[in-house]
PDB file of C-alpha atoms in Angstrom:
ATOM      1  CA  UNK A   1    -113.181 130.870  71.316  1.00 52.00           C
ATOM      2  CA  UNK A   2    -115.717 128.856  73.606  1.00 56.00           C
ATOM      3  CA  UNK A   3    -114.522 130.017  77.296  1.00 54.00           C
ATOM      4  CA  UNK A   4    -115.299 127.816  80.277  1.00 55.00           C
ATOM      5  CA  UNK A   5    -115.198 129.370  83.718  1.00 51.00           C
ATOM      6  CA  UNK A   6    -114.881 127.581  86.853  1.00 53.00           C
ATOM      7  CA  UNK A   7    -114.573 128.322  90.438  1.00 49.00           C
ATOM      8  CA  UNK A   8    -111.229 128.009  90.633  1.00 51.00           C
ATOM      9  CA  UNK A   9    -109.650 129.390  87.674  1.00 50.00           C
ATOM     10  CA  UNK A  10    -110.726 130.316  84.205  1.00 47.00           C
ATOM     11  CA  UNK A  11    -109.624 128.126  80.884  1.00 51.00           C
ATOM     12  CA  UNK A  12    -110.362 128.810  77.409  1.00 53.00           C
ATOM     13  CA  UNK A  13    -111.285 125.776  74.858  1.00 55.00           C
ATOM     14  CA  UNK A  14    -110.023 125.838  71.723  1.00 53.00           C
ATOM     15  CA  UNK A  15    -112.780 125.669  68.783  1.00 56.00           C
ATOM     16  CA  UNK A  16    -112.749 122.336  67.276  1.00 56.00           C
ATOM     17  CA  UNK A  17    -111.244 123.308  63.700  1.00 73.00           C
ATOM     18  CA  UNK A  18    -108.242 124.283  65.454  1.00 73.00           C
ATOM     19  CA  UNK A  19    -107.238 120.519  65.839  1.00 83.00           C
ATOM     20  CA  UNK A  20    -107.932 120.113  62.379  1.00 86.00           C
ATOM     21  CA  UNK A  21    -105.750 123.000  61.176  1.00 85.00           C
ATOM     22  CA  UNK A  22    -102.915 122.020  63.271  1.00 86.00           C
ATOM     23  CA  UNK A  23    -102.859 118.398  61.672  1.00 90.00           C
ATOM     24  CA  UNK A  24    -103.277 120.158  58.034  1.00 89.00           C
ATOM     25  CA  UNK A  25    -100.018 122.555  58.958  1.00 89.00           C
ATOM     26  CA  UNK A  26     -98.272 119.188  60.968  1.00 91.00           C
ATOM     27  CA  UNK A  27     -98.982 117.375  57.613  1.00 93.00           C
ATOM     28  CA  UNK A  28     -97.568 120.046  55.300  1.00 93.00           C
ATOM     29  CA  UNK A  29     -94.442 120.065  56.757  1.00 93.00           C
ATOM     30  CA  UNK A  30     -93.733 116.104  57.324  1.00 95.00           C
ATOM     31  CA  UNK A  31     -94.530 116.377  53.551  1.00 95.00           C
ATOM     32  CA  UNK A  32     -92.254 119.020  52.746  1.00 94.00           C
ATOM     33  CA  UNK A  33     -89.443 117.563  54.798  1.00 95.00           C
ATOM     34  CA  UNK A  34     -89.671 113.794  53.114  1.00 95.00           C
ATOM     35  CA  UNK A  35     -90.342 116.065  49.601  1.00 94.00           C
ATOM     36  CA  UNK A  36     -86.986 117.800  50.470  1.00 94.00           C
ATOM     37  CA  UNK A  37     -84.731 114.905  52.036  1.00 95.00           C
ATOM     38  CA  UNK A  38     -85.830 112.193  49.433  1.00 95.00           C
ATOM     39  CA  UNK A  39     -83.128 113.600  46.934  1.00 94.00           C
ATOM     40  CA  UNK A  40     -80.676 113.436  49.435  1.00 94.00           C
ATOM     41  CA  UNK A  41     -81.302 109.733  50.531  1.00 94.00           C
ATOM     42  CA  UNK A  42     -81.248 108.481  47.027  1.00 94.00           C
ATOM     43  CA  UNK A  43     -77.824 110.210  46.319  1.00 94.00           C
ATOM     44  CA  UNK A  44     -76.716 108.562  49.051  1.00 94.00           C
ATOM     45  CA  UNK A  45     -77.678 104.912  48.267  1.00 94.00           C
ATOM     46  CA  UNK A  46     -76.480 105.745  44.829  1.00 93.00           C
ATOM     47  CA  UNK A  47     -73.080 107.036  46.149  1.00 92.00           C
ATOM     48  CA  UNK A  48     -73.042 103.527  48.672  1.00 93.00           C
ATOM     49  CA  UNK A  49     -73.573 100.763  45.818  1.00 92.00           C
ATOM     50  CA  UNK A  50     -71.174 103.593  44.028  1.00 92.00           C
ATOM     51  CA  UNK A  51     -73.329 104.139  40.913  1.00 91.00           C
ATOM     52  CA  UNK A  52     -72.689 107.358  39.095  1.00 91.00           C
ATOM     53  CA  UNK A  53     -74.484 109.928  40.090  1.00 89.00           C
ATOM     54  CA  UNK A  54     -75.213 112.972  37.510  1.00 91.00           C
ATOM     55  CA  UNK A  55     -73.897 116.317  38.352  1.00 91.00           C
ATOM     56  CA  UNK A  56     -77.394 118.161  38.281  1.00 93.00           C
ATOM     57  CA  UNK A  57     -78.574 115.559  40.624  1.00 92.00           C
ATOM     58  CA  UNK A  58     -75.937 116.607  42.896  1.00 92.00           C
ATOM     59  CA  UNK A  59     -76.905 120.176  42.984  1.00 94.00           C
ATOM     60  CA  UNK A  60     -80.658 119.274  43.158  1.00 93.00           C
ATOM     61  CA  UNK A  61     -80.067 116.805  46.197  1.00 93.00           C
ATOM     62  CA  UNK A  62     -78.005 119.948  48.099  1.00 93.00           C
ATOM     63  CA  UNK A  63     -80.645 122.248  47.020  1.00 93.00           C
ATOM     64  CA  UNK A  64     -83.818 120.448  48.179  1.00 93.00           C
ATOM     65  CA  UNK A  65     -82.307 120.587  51.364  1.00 91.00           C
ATOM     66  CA  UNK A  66     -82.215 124.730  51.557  1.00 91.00           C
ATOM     67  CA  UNK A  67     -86.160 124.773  50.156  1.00 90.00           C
ATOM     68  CA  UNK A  68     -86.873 122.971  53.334  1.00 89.00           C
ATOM     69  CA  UNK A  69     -85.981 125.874  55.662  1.00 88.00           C
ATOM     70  CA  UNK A  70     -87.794 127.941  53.119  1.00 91.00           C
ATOM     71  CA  UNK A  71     -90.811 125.966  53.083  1.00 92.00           C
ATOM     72  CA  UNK A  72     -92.093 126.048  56.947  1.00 90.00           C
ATOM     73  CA  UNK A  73     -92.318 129.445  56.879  1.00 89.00           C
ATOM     74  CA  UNK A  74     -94.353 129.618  54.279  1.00 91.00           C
ATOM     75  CA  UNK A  75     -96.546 126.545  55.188  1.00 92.00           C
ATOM     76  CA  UNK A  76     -97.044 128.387  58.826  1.00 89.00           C
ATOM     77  CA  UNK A  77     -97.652 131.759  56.859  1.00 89.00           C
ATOM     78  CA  UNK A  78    -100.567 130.351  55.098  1.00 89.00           C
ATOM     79  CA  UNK A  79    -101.646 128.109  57.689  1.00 89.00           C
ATOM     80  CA  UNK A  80    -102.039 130.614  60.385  1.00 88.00           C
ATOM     81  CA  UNK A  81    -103.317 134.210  61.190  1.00 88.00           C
ATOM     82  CA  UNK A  82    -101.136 134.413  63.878  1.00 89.00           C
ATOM     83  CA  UNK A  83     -97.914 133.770  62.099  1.00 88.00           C
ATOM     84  CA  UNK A  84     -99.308 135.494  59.333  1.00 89.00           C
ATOM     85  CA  UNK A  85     -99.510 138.538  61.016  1.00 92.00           C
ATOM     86  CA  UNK A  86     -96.171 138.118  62.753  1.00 91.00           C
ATOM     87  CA  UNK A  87     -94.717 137.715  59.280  1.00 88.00           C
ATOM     88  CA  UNK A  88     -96.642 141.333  58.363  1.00 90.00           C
ATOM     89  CA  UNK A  89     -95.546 143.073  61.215  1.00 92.00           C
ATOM     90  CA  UNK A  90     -91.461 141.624  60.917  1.00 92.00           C
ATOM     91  CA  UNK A  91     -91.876 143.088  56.863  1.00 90.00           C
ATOM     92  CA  UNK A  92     -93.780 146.344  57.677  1.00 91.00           C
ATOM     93  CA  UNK A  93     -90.847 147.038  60.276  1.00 91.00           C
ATOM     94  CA  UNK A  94     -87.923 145.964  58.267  1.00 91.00           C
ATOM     95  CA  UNK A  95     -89.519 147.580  54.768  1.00 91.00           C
ATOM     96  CA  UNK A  96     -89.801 150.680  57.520  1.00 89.00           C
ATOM     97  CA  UNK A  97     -86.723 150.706  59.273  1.00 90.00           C
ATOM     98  CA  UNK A  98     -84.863 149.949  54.894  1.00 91.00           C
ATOM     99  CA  UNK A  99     -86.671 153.418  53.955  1.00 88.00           C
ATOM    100  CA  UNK A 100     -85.430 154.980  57.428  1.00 77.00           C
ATOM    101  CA  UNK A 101     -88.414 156.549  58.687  1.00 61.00           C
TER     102      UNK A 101
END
């Protein structure tokens, strides 16, 4: 980090690939919520102009919809060290606390 100190008070300055990560991470979640929803919206325009909709489509729409919640974490997990090590730390402790030690 490139740190900036004042008189007054002291701010830090983000390096300049942090912008660019966050719109990578931003980007991979817009695109795995319209990935997600699209099956949704169509089964709804289908069910509107009441055309028949296939079972399997029905369980794929509902479905898509769950991989969303599973997705950010994931996206944020390989997007950032941070998180990353959050995640670690939350595994370590459950995989610790499973094995009771």
């Amino acid at each position: 980090k490139t740190r900036t100190w004042t008189s007054e008070q002291h701010t830090e300055r983000q390096p300049k690939s942090t912008g660019k990560k966050a719109i990578i991470t931003v980007s991979c979640v817009a695109w795995a919520f319209v990935i997600s929803v699209t099956p949704m919206t169509i089964r709804i325009l289908l069910q509107i102009n009441q055309v028949f909709i296939d079972p399997c489509f029905k369980i794929v729409s509902i479905e898509a919809l769950f991989l969303n919640s599973i997705s950010n974490p994931l996206i944020y997990t390989i997007t950032n060290q941070r998180f990353r090590n959050f995640m670690y730390n939350i595994c370590s402790e459950l995989t610790r606390l499973c094995r009771g030690r």
